[in-house]
Each structure stands twice: as C-alpha cells, then as structure tokens.
Amino acid sequence: MWKGNSPGGNQGAAMEGTRGQQGGQGNWGLEDDPGLLARASLPIMPAWPLPLASSALTLLLGALTSLFLWYCYRLGSQDMQALGDERQARSVSGGPGGCSEAGRPSPGSAGEPGEGPRTEGLVSRRLRAYARRYSWAGMGRVRRAAQGGPGPGGGPGVLGIQRPGLLFLPDLPSAPFMPRDAQRHDVELLESSFPAILRDFGAVSWDFSGTTPLPRGWSPPLAPGCYQLLLYQAGQCQPSNCRLCPGAYRALRGLRSFISANTFGNAGFSVLLPGARLEARCGPTNVRVRCHLGLKIPPGCELVVGGEPQCWAEGHCLLVDDSFLHTVAHNGSPEDGPRVVFIVDLWHPNVAGAERQALDFVFAPDP
C-alpha cells in the first residue's frame, strides 16, 4: 500500500527521522536559522534601551520649560522697565496734561524745544508693550508718531505754528479752530449744562485777590492772574473737586469723547484776571481738541490760535487745537472782573478707536 499521502504515514516518517537522524528535517526549529530568529525578534525590541529614552525625553522637556520661563521673564522685565522709565519721565508729558490753561505748561511747549525726541524711546517701548499684549492692528499712525515721524509738511509744523511738544499723530486734519460739528454731541451737552456749571463755579469762586490763601481745590497760579480748579488732572479724577461741582461732574460723565484715561486729558475751571496774559505756547499733542465753554466773558478778552484771533461767548463752546501756537489775554479793566471758562479735553474726531485705546495705554496716568 502506498503511504505517501497518508497523514499518519507522514507523522510516522517524521518521528522515525527524529529517532534515526541527528540534524535531519524532523528536528527543525527556530534555532536552526539564526537569521530568521533575528528578523523575527527585530520588531519587538526597542530602538533605545528604555532608561536612556526616558532620560532624553526628560532633558528635552526640561530645556523647553527653561526656555519658556526665560521668555516670560524677559517679556515681564521689559514691560516693567518701560513702566519705570515712563514714571521717571512723566513730567515730559506736561505734568497735568501739558496745558496752557488747564494744567501747567508742557515741557515741550515753546521756549523748551527738544523734549519730544528725548521721549521717543519711552513712547516706542510702551507701544511695543501694548502690541505684545494686544495687537499691531490699526497702529500705523501711532507707530510712526512713536518713532518721531515728521510734522505736517515734512517739518516741525505748519510754518512753525503747530509744534506739539510730545506726540504728533500724522495725517490728522489740522486747523487752529474746529467746527462745532466735529464734536456735536459733546458740544451740545456742555452748552445745555451751562446753568449747572455756572452755579458750580459760583459755589467755589473766591475774590482771586492773591492776598488770601488758596481755597480748597484751587491750584497755584500758572502765571500772575491765572487760576484753575481741576475736576480731572492728567487723566485722573479729583474726587474732592468733583464733589464740590456736581453739575459739572455730571456733564463730564455724559460726554462721549472726553479724554479721561491718559495724561493728555484735563477738565476744569480756568480764571484769567484783568491784565493777565499767557504767553505763546503749544500743547503737548494734536490728538486732542480743547473745548472752551464760556462762563463769564467780559470785554477785552482774546484768544489767538495759529495767528487767528477769536473770542469766547457765554454759554457757547469753542473748539481749539492747542497744538498750534496760542496766546490768551484779558485786556479789560479791573471793574470788568475775571474771564472764566470751563475747559474739557476731547479726542480729535479723526483719531480711531484702536488708536485711542493704544494711547490710553502708552500715556496712562500714574496709579
């Protein structure tokens, strides 16, 4: 009988071969092919020993963590350095707003040139800190201003009559006096509040003789015969003065474009006695428009801005760009009494919202 195809025969032959032949086909195993053994073992062996791979991964994570902490430290230290430099140089922004009538004169005003370039690095550092925290979007003009870009016409000002001492924002429409429509809402609100603001002045007024101590809330005179009481000074509310003048404070709270969060913003009463005069000067920036509400306007009072003379009217607002060279005079007689106006700093209508936010950050008042 032929047994070649029988399973039992094959099994018997294999068993017989195992017993009869050493190294034959019957005793084949993985150890008989070392190459196959190596190939079969390759996928289940790790590329590196496990302790070495774990150490390398730990070192990599440690290096990345150290790099991240170093970056955070540098970012924070640069912001703190810029903030410290800003506080040291705060006087360059004009003290209480760099004002001619609602604050002390700006260091960058006429007679003290060159203060703007000295603060160029400070403004740039603060602007970079703002961009890292928020964005550069919409910051083209502010960035050029921070880098000390040229004034209108490629020079320091229009025929030298517009010379903001600290910040010149390019491409803003410039005119010594602006139309009422530029800030219609705020102008109409202030004019409608004229009776309440005038009553507030009557409550805090005094004889302005200079022979008695200054009443509470009044600032030392800017010049002989020039006094002021500020509700907001360099972007900071003066709570005690606001309590003395509730009607004026209520009007300020209703304004849409009042600069109330940076050092360019001021609001308060300005008093000029007969015979007093404020010499020619320029404000610190062209991003604001000064709104003058006439309260008491005797004869002989004059305001000249950029060579254009104007006069106030009681109960009406006058919008002034004080970055132009300007003078104020009261040429009336002592019997006429003081000239009194309520001054509020408003945003220039062509300064965009993103630019206002950035300038509030860069020129934020001291805490």
Short mmCIF file of C-alpha atoms in Angstrom, two decimals:
data_model
loop_
_atom_site.label_atom_id
_atom_site.label_comp_id
_atom_site.label_asym_id
_atom_site.label_seq_id
_atom_site.Cartn_x
_atom_site.Cartn_y
_atom_site.Cartn_z
CA MET A 1 0.00 0.00 0.00
CA TRP A 2 1.16 3.45 -0.98
CA LYS A 3 1.59 5.59 2.17
CA GLY A 4 2.93 8.86 0.68
CA ASN A 5 -0.36 10.79 1.11
CA SER A 6 -1.30 9.44 4.48
CA PRO A 7 -1.16 11.87 7.36
CA GLY A 8 -0.38 9.06 9.64
CA GLY A 9 2.42 7.93 7.39
CA ASN A 10 3.97 11.36 7.28
CA GLN A 11 3.80 11.66 11.03
CA GLY A 12 5.39 8.26 11.42
CA ALA A 13 8.15 9.11 8.99
CA ALA A 14 8.88 12.34 10.83
CA MET A 15 9.04 10.53 14.14
CA GLU A 16 11.25 7.86 12.65
CA GLY A 17 13.54 10.51 11.20
CA THR A 18 13.76 12.15 14.58
CA ARG A 19 14.89 8.97 16.16
CA GLY A 20 17.18 7.88 13.36
CA GLN A 21 18.87 11.01 12.05
CA GLN A 22 20.56 13.75 14.02
CA GLY A 23 20.13 17.15 12.39
CA GLY A 24 17.52 15.88 9.86
CA GLN A 25 14.28 17.55 8.78
CA GLY A 26 12.40 16.10 11.68
CA ASN A 27 14.07 18.11 14.44
CA TRP A 28 13.96 21.59 12.71
CA GLY A 29 13.34 24.68 14.94
CA LEU A 30 13.94 28.46 15.06
CA GLU A 31 17.40 27.87 16.47
CA ASP A 32 18.37 26.18 13.21
CA ASP A 33 18.01 29.54 11.27
CA PRO A 34 19.75 32.37 13.18
CA GLY A 35 18.87 34.98 10.51
CA LEU A 36 15.17 34.24 10.74
CA LEU A 37 15.42 34.44 14.52
CA ALA A 38 16.96 37.88 14.29
CA ARG A 39 14.31 39.08 11.83
CA ALA A 40 11.50 37.78 13.98
CA SER A 41 12.90 39.43 17.06
CA LEU A 42 13.52 42.91 15.49
CA PRO A 43 10.01 44.44 15.74
CA ILE A 44 9.62 43.67 19.42
CA MET A 45 12.96 45.15 20.51
CA PRO A 46 13.03 48.93 21.45
CA ALA A 47 15.27 51.21 19.38
CA TRP A 48 16.92 52.54 22.58
CA PRO A 49 17.08 50.99 25.96
CA LEU A 50 14.08 52.29 27.94
CA PRO A 51 16.12 54.08 30.66
CA LEU A 52 18.07 56.05 28.02
CA ALA A 53 14.92 57.11 26.10
CA SER A 54 13.23 58.27 29.30
CA SER A 55 16.27 60.36 30.27
CA ALA A 56 16.43 62.05 26.85
CA LEU A 57 12.73 62.91 26.96
CA THR A 58 13.12 64.37 30.45
CA LEU A 59 16.06 66.52 29.34
CA LEU A 60 14.11 67.79 26.30
CA LEU A 61 11.07 68.76 28.38
CA GLY A 62 13.31 70.48 30.91
CA ALA A 63 15.03 72.51 28.20
CA LEU A 64 11.71 73.62 26.69
CA THR A 65 10.38 74.60 30.11
CA SER A 66 13.50 76.61 30.87
CA LEU A 67 13.26 78.39 27.51
CA PHE A 68 9.60 79.27 28.13
CA LEU A 69 10.34 80.62 31.62
CA TRP A 70 13.22 82.70 30.29
CA TYR A 71 10.98 84.18 27.60
CA CYS A 72 8.32 85.09 30.17
CA TYR A 73 10.95 86.69 32.38
CA ARG A 74 12.32 88.80 29.54
CA LEU A 75 8.83 89.86 28.47
CA GLY A 76 7.88 90.88 32.00
CA SER A 77 11.16 92.65 32.72
CA GLN A 78 10.89 94.72 29.53
CA ASP A 79 7.35 95.78 30.43
CA MET A 80 8.39 96.73 33.97
CA GLN A 81 11.42 98.64 32.68
CA ALA A 82 9.24 100.60 30.27
CA LEU A 83 6.74 101.34 33.02
CA GLY A 84 9.50 102.50 35.37
CA ASP A 85 11.03 104.72 32.70
CA GLU A 86 7.60 106.19 32.00
CA ARG A 87 7.09 107.10 35.64
CA GLN A 88 10.51 108.72 35.84
CA ALA A 89 9.84 110.78 32.73
CA ARG A 90 6.18 111.53 33.47
CA SER A 91 6.90 115.22 33.67
CA VAL A 92 7.71 115.21 29.95
CA SER A 93 4.05 114.66 29.15
CA GLY A 94 3.35 118.06 30.55
CA GLY A 95 2.67 117.37 34.19
CA PRO A 96 -1.07 117.73 34.49
CA GLY A 97 -1.68 117.35 30.81
CA GLY A 98 0.78 119.82 29.32
CA CYS A 99 -1.88 122.52 29.34
CA SER A 100 -1.76 126.22 28.86
CA GLU A 101 -4.92 126.88 30.84
CA ALA A 102 -5.99 123.61 32.45
CA GLY A 103 -2.62 122.36 33.69
CA ARG A 104 0.97 123.51 33.90
CA PRO A 105 2.89 124.39 30.74
CA SER A 106 4.22 121.49 28.76
CA PRO A 107 7.99 120.92 28.81
CA GLY A 108 7.68 120.51 25.08
CA SER A 109 5.98 123.86 24.63
CA ALA A 110 7.52 126.95 23.12
CA GLY A 111 10.68 128.02 24.86
CA GLU A 112 11.72 124.48 25.79
CA PRO A 113 12.31 122.68 22.47
CA GLY A 114 13.68 119.22 22.03
CA GLU A 115 11.69 117.37 24.67
CA GLY A 116 9.77 115.32 22.11
CA PRO A 117 12.78 113.38 20.72
CA ARG A 118 14.03 112.76 24.26
CA THR A 119 10.93 110.69 24.99
CA GLU A 120 10.80 108.92 21.63
CA GLY A 121 12.36 105.76 23.07
CA LEU A 122 9.98 105.75 26.03
CA VAL A 123 6.87 106.03 23.84
CA SER A 124 8.17 103.32 21.49
CA ARG A 125 8.83 100.91 24.35
CA ARG A 126 5.37 101.45 25.80
CA LEU A 127 3.81 100.96 22.37
CA ARG A 128 5.71 97.69 21.85
CA ALA A 129 4.47 96.51 25.24
CA TYR A 130 0.90 97.33 24.14
CA ALA A 131 1.33 95.46 20.83
CA ARG A 132 2.68 92.36 22.60
CA ARG A 133 -0.34 92.33 24.86
CA TYR A 134 -2.93 93.17 22.19
CA SER A 135 -2.10 93.72 18.52
CA TRP A 136 -0.39 95.99 15.98
CA ALA A 137 -3.65 96.21 14.03
CA GLY A 138 -4.56 99.82 13.29
CA MET A 139 -1.34 101.12 14.86
CA GLY A 140 0.30 102.51 11.70
CA ARG A 141 -0.02 106.20 12.57
CA VAL A 142 0.67 105.69 16.26
CA ARG A 143 3.81 103.72 15.40
CA ARG A 144 5.03 106.49 13.13
CA ALA A 145 4.30 109.03 15.84
CA ALA A 146 6.21 106.97 18.42
CA GLN A 147 9.19 106.81 16.07
CA GLY A 148 9.28 110.59 15.86
CA GLY A 149 7.85 110.99 12.38
CA PRO A 150 7.93 114.44 10.80
CA GLY A 151 5.31 117.04 11.44
CA PRO A 152 2.88 118.27 8.80
CA GLY A 153 4.58 119.36 5.63
CA GLY A 154 7.67 117.29 6.49
CA GLY A 155 8.83 119.70 9.17
CA PRO A 156 8.11 120.54 12.80
CA GLY A 157 4.78 122.13 11.95
CA VAL A 158 2.78 124.20 9.53
CA LEU A 159 5.01 127.26 9.05
CA GLY A 160 6.27 126.60 12.57
CA ILE A 161 2.93 127.41 14.24
CA GLN A 162 1.95 123.82 15.08
CA ARG A 163 4.59 122.28 17.33
CA PRO A 164 3.16 119.67 19.73
CA GLY A 165 5.77 119.11 22.39
CA LEU A 166 5.34 115.37 22.94
CA LEU A 167 3.30 113.49 20.32
CA PHE A 168 2.40 114.39 16.74
CA LEU A 169 -0.03 111.93 15.13
CA PRO A 170 0.37 112.22 11.34
CA ASP A 171 -2.42 112.61 8.81
CA LEU A 172 -4.86 114.33 11.18
CA PRO A 173 -6.77 117.27 9.68
CA SER A 174 -5.29 120.36 11.33
CA ALA A 175 -6.83 123.77 11.91
CA PRO A 176 -6.47 126.20 14.81
CA PHE A 177 -10.25 126.23 15.37
CA MET A 178 -12.55 123.34 14.57
CA PRO A 179 -16.25 123.50 13.64
CA ARG A 180 -18.86 122.62 16.24
CA ASP A 181 -19.99 119.65 14.15
CA ALA A 182 -16.66 117.94 14.84
CA GLN A 183 -17.94 117.09 18.32
CA ARG A 184 -21.61 117.98 18.06
CA HIS A 185 -22.91 115.69 20.81
CA ASP A 186 -20.43 116.84 23.43
CA VAL A 187 -20.71 120.50 22.47
CA GLU A 188 -24.50 120.45 22.76
CA LEU A 189 -24.34 118.57 26.07
CA LEU A 190 -21.93 121.10 27.61
CA GLU A 191 -23.94 124.05 26.35
CA SER A 192 -27.13 122.57 27.78
CA SER A 193 -25.31 122.14 31.10
CA PHE A 194 -24.19 125.79 31.14
CA PRO A 195 -26.53 126.87 34.01
CA ALA A 196 -25.45 123.98 36.27
CA ILE A 197 -21.75 124.51 35.54
CA LEU A 198 -22.07 128.24 36.19
CA ARG A 199 -23.74 127.53 39.55
CA ASP A 200 -20.88 125.21 40.46
CA PHE A 201 -18.39 127.95 39.71
CA GLY A 202 -20.31 130.34 41.92
CA ALA A 203 -20.09 127.83 44.76
CA VAL A 204 -16.29 127.51 44.56
CA SER A 205 -15.44 131.07 43.49
CA TRP A 206 -13.48 133.50 45.69
CA ASP A 207 -12.10 137.02 45.35
CA PHE A 208 -8.91 135.95 43.46
CA SER A 209 -7.04 138.76 45.15
CA GLY A 210 -3.94 136.71 45.83
CA THR A 211 -3.73 138.13 49.35
CA THR A 212 -5.50 135.21 51.00
CA PRO A 213 -4.58 131.52 51.00
CA LEU A 214 -5.91 129.48 48.10
CA PRO A 215 -9.27 127.90 48.89
CA ARG A 216 -9.55 124.14 48.88
CA GLY A 217 -9.31 122.65 45.40
CA TRP A 218 -7.70 125.59 43.63
CA SER A 219 -4.24 125.10 42.10
CA PRO A 220 -1.36 127.56 42.41
CA PRO A 221 -1.43 130.17 39.63
CA LEU A 222 0.13 129.17 36.32
CA ALA A 223 1.10 132.78 35.77
CA PRO A 224 0.21 136.01 37.56
CA GLY A 225 -3.56 136.33 37.48
CA CYS A 226 -4.25 132.83 36.11
CA TYR A 227 -6.01 130.31 38.39
CA GLN A 228 -7.67 126.95 37.88
CA LEU A 229 -9.74 124.33 39.65
CA LEU A 230 -9.49 120.92 38.00
CA LEU A 231 -12.02 118.10 38.18
CA TYR A 232 -9.72 115.89 36.08
CA GLN A 233 -5.98 116.43 36.07
CA ALA A 234 -3.70 114.50 33.68
CA GLY A 235 -6.30 111.77 33.24
CA GLN A 236 -7.02 111.36 36.94
CA CYS A 237 -10.28 112.29 38.63
CA GLN A 238 -10.01 114.70 41.57
CA PRO A 239 -12.78 113.35 43.83
CA SER A 240 -12.88 116.26 46.29
CA ASN A 241 -13.26 118.82 43.49
CA CYS A 242 -15.88 116.69 41.73
CA ARG A 243 -17.94 116.66 44.92
CA LEU A 244 -17.74 120.44 45.03
CA CYS A 245 -19.04 120.68 41.44
CA PRO A 246 -21.75 118.02 40.95
CA GLY A 247 -23.32 119.67 37.90
CA ALA A 248 -20.02 119.91 36.03
CA TYR A 249 -19.07 116.37 37.01
CA ARG A 250 -22.42 115.06 35.78
CA ALA A 251 -21.84 116.77 32.43
CA LEU A 252 -18.37 115.22 32.12
CA ARG A 253 -19.78 111.77 32.74
CA GLY A 254 -22.17 112.20 29.82
CA LEU A 255 -19.51 113.12 27.25
CA ARG A 256 -18.62 110.61 24.55
CA SER A 257 -15.13 111.79 23.63
CA PHE A 258 -13.73 113.15 26.89
CA ILE A 259 -10.08 112.10 27.39
CA SER A 260 -10.41 110.68 30.88
CA ALA A 261 -7.85 107.85 30.89
CA ASN A 262 -4.49 109.33 29.84
CA THR A 263 -2.27 112.24 30.77
CA PHE A 264 -3.49 114.42 27.91
CA GLY A 265 -6.94 114.72 29.50
CA ASN A 266 -7.99 117.57 31.80
CA ALA A 267 -11.22 119.30 32.74
CA GLY A 268 -11.94 122.25 35.00
CA PHE A 269 -12.43 125.96 35.51
CA SER A 270 -9.90 128.47 34.18
CA VAL A 271 -9.87 132.03 35.55
CA LEU A 272 -7.95 134.93 34.00
CA LEU A 273 -7.88 138.23 35.86
CA PRO A 274 -7.86 141.64 34.12
CA GLY A 275 -4.39 142.48 32.83
CA ALA A 276 -3.21 138.85 32.88
CA ARG A 277 -1.68 137.22 29.83
CA LEU A 278 -0.45 133.75 28.93
CA GLU A 279 2.46 133.93 26.53
CA ALA A 280 2.65 131.95 23.27
CA ARG A 281 2.99 128.23 23.71
CA CYS A 282 1.97 124.91 22.14
CA GLY A 283 0.22 121.98 23.77
CA PRO A 284 1.75 118.52 24.04
CA THR A 285 -0.16 116.74 21.25
CA ASN A 286 -2.50 117.12 18.30
CA VAL A 287 -4.69 114.11 19.23
CA ARG A 288 -6.91 116.26 21.43
CA VAL A 289 -9.26 119.18 20.90
CA ARG A 290 -9.84 121.65 23.73
CA CYS A 291 -13.44 122.61 24.28
CA HIS A 292 -13.86 126.04 25.94
CA LEU A 293 -17.31 126.74 27.38
CA GLY A 294 -17.62 130.45 28.13
CA LEU A 295 -19.00 131.17 31.61
CA LYS A 296 -18.08 134.82 32.25
CA ILE A 297 -16.65 136.75 29.33
CA PRO A 298 -16.03 140.46 30.00
CA PRO A 299 -14.92 142.85 27.23
CA GLY A 300 -11.28 142.86 26.14
CA CYS A 301 -10.66 139.10 26.28
CA GLU A 302 -8.93 137.47 23.37
CA LEU A 303 -7.67 134.06 22.28
CA VAL A 304 -5.24 133.84 19.34
CA VAL A 305 -4.51 130.36 17.93
CA GLY A 306 -2.23 129.88 14.96
CA GLY A 307 -2.43 133.60 14.24
CA GLU A 308 -6.24 133.56 14.14
CA PRO A 309 -8.00 135.68 16.82
CA GLN A 310 -11.23 134.53 18.42
CA CYS A 311 -13.29 135.41 21.45
CA TRP A 312 -15.46 133.35 23.75
CA ALA A 313 -19.20 133.77 24.20
CA GLU A 314 -21.09 132.97 27.38
CA GLY A 315 -22.97 129.71 27.14
CA HIS A 316 -21.24 128.64 23.89
CA CYS A 317 -18.36 126.29 23.14
CA LEU A 318 -15.20 126.99 21.17
CA LEU A 319 -13.16 124.04 19.83
CA VAL A 320 -9.42 124.73 19.80
CA ASP A 321 -6.43 122.69 18.63
CA ASP A 322 -3.92 123.83 21.21
CA SER A 323 -1.01 122.10 19.46
CA PHE A 324 -0.92 125.34 17.44
CA LEU A 325 0.92 128.29 18.90
CA HIS A 326 -1.59 130.23 21.01
CA THR A 327 -1.84 133.15 23.40
CA VAL A 328 -4.54 134.21 25.88
CA ALA A 329 -5.06 137.73 27.20
CA HIS A 330 -7.52 139.69 29.33
CA ASN A 331 -7.12 143.33 28.30
CA GLY A 332 -10.16 144.59 30.21
CA SER A 333 -10.29 146.90 33.21
CA PRO A 334 -10.34 145.68 36.83
CA GLU A 335 -14.02 146.62 37.06
CA ASP A 336 -14.83 144.07 34.35
CA GLY A 337 -14.00 141.13 36.57
CA PRO A 338 -12.28 137.85 35.62
CA ARG A 339 -12.74 135.85 32.48
CA VAL A 340 -13.99 132.35 33.35
CA VAL A 341 -14.22 129.36 31.01
CA PHE A 342 -14.82 125.66 31.59
CA ILE A 343 -12.21 123.67 29.65
CA VAL A 344 -12.55 119.99 28.62
CA ASP A 345 -10.08 117.95 26.58
CA LEU A 346 -11.80 115.88 23.88
CA TRP A 347 -10.40 113.38 21.40
CA HIS A 348 -9.70 114.69 17.92
CA PRO A 349 -12.60 113.25 15.88
CA ASN A 350 -10.21 111.61 13.38
CA VAL A 351 -8.36 109.54 15.98
CA ALA A 352 -9.68 105.98 15.56
CA GLY A 353 -10.90 103.83 18.41
CA ALA A 354 -7.93 101.45 18.25
CA GLU A 355 -5.55 104.42 18.33
CA ARG A 356 -7.33 105.88 21.36
CA GLN A 357 -7.00 102.59 23.21
CA ALA A 358 -3.28 102.39 22.44
CA LEU A 359 -2.66 106.00 23.50
CA ASP A 360 -4.57 105.40 26.75
CA PHE A 361 -2.15 102.53 27.42
CA VAL A 362 1.01 104.38 26.41
CA PHE A 363 0.15 107.57 28.33
CA ALA A 364 -1.74 106.01 31.23
CA PRO A 365 -1.62 108.15 34.39
CA ASP A 366 0.35 107.05 37.41
CA PRO A 367 -1.65 104.69 39.63
#
